[in-house]
Short mmCIF file of the C-alpha atoms (twelve columns), coordinates in Angstrom:
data_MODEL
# 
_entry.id   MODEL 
# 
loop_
_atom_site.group_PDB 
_atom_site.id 
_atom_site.type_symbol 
_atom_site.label_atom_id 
_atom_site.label_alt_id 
_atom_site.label_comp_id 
_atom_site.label_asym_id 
_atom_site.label_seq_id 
_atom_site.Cartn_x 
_atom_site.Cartn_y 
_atom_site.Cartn_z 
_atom_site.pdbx_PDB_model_num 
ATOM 1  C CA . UNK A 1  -60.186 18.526 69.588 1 
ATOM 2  C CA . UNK A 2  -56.492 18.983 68.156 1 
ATOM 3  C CA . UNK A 3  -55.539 19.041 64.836 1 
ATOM 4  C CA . UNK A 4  -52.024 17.784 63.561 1 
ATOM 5  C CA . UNK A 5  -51.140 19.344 60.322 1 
ATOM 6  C CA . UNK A 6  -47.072 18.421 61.020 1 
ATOM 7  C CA . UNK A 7  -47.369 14.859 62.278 1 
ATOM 8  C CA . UNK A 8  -44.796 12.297 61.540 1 
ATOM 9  C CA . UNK A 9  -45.031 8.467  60.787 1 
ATOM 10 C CA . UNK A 10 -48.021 9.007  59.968 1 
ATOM 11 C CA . UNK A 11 -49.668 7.004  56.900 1 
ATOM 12 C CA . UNK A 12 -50.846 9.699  54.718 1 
ATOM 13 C CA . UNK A 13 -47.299 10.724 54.822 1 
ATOM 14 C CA . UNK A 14 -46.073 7.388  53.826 1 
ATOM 15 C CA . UNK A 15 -48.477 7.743  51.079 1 
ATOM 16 C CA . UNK A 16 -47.266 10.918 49.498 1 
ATOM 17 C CA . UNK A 17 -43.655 9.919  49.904 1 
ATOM 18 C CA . UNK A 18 -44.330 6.908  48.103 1 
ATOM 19 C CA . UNK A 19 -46.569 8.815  45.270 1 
ATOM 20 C CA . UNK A 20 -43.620 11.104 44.383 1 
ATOM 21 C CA . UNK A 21 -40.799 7.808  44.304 1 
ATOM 22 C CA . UNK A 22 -43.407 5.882  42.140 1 
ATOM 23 C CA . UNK A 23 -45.788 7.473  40.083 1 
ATOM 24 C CA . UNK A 24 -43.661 9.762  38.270 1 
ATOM 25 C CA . UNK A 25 -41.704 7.361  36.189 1 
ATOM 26 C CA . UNK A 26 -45.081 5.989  35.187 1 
ATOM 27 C CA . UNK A 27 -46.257 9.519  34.642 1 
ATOM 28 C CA . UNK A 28 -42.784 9.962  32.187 1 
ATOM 29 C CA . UNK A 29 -43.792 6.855  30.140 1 
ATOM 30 C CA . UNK A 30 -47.386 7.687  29.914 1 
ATOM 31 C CA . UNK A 31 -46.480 11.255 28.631 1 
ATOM 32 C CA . UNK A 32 -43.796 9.549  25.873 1 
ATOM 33 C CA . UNK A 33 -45.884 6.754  24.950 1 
ATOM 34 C CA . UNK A 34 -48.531 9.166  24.278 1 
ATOM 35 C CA . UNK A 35 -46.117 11.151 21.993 1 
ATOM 36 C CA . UNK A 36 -44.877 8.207  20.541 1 
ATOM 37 C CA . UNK A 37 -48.261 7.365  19.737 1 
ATOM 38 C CA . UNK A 38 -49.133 10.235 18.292 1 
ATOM 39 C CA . UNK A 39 -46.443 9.996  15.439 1 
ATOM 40 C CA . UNK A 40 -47.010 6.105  14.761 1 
ATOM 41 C CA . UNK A 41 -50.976 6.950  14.559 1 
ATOM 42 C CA . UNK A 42 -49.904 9.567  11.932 1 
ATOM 43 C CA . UNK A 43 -47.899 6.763  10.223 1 
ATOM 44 C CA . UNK A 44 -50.427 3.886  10.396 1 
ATOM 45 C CA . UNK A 45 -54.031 5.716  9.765  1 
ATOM 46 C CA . UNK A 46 -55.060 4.567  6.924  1 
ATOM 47 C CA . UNK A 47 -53.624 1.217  7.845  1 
ATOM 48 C CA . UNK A 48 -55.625 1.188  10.957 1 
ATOM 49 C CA . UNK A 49 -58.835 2.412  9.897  1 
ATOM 50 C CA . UNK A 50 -58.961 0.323  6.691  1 
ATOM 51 C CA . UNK A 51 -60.171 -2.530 9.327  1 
ATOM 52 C CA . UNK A 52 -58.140 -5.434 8.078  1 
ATOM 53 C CA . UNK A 53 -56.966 -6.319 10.934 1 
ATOM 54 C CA . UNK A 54 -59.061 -5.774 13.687 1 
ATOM 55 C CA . UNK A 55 -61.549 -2.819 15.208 1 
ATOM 56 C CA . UNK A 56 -59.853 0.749  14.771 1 
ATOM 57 C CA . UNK A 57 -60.595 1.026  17.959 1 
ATOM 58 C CA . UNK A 58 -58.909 -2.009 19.186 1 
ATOM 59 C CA . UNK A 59 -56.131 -1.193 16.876 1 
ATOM 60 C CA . UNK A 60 -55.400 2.273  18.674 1 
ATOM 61 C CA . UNK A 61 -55.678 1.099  21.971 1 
ATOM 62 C CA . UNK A 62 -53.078 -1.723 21.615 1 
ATOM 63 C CA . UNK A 63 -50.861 0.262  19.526 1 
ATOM 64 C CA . UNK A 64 -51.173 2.781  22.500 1 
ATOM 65 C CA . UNK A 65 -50.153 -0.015 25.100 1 
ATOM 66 C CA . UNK A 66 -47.219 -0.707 22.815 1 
ATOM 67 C CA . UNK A 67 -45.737 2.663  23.254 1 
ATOM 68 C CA . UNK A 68 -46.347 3.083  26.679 1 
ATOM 69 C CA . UNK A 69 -44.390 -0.054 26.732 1 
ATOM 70 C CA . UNK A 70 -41.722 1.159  24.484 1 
ATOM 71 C CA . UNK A 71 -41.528 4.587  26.371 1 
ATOM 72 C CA . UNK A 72 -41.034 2.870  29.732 1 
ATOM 73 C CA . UNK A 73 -38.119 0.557  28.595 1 
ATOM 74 C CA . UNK A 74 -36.566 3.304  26.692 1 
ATOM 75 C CA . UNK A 75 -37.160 5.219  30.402 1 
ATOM 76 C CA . UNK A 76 -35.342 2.091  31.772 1 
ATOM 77 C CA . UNK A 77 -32.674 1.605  29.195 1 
ATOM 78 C CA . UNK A 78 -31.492 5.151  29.741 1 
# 
């Protein structure tokens, strides 16, 4: 039985190439979305958890999605 450790072409490769092209900027928006998040949850508390709108729950997690999505076209933009 041989083991190749060093073997080119080989899929796993592939993979882990691709991983480092791909996932970080995803990785960069998650991280700034979260931060972003952080100060408009500060801003909008009592807003959220008054329930007016919808769940606080719900309320957090799509506020959430909207800075990820504001982190990754500011990402983008610059």
């Amino acid at each position: 039985m041989t083991l190749m450790l060093n073997a080119t072409g080989l899929p796993l490769q592939d993979l882990v190439i691709g991983a480092s092209i791909y996932f970080p900027p995803f990785f960069k928006a998650f991280v700034g979305g979260f931060i972003i998040w952080l100060v408009a949850h500060r801003l909008l508390r009592d807003w959220i958890y008054s329930g007016e709108i919808w769940h606080p729950l719900l309320m957090d997690l799509s506020i959430f999605t909207l800075c990820v999505c504001l982190s990754f076209v500011l990402l983008i933009a610059w």
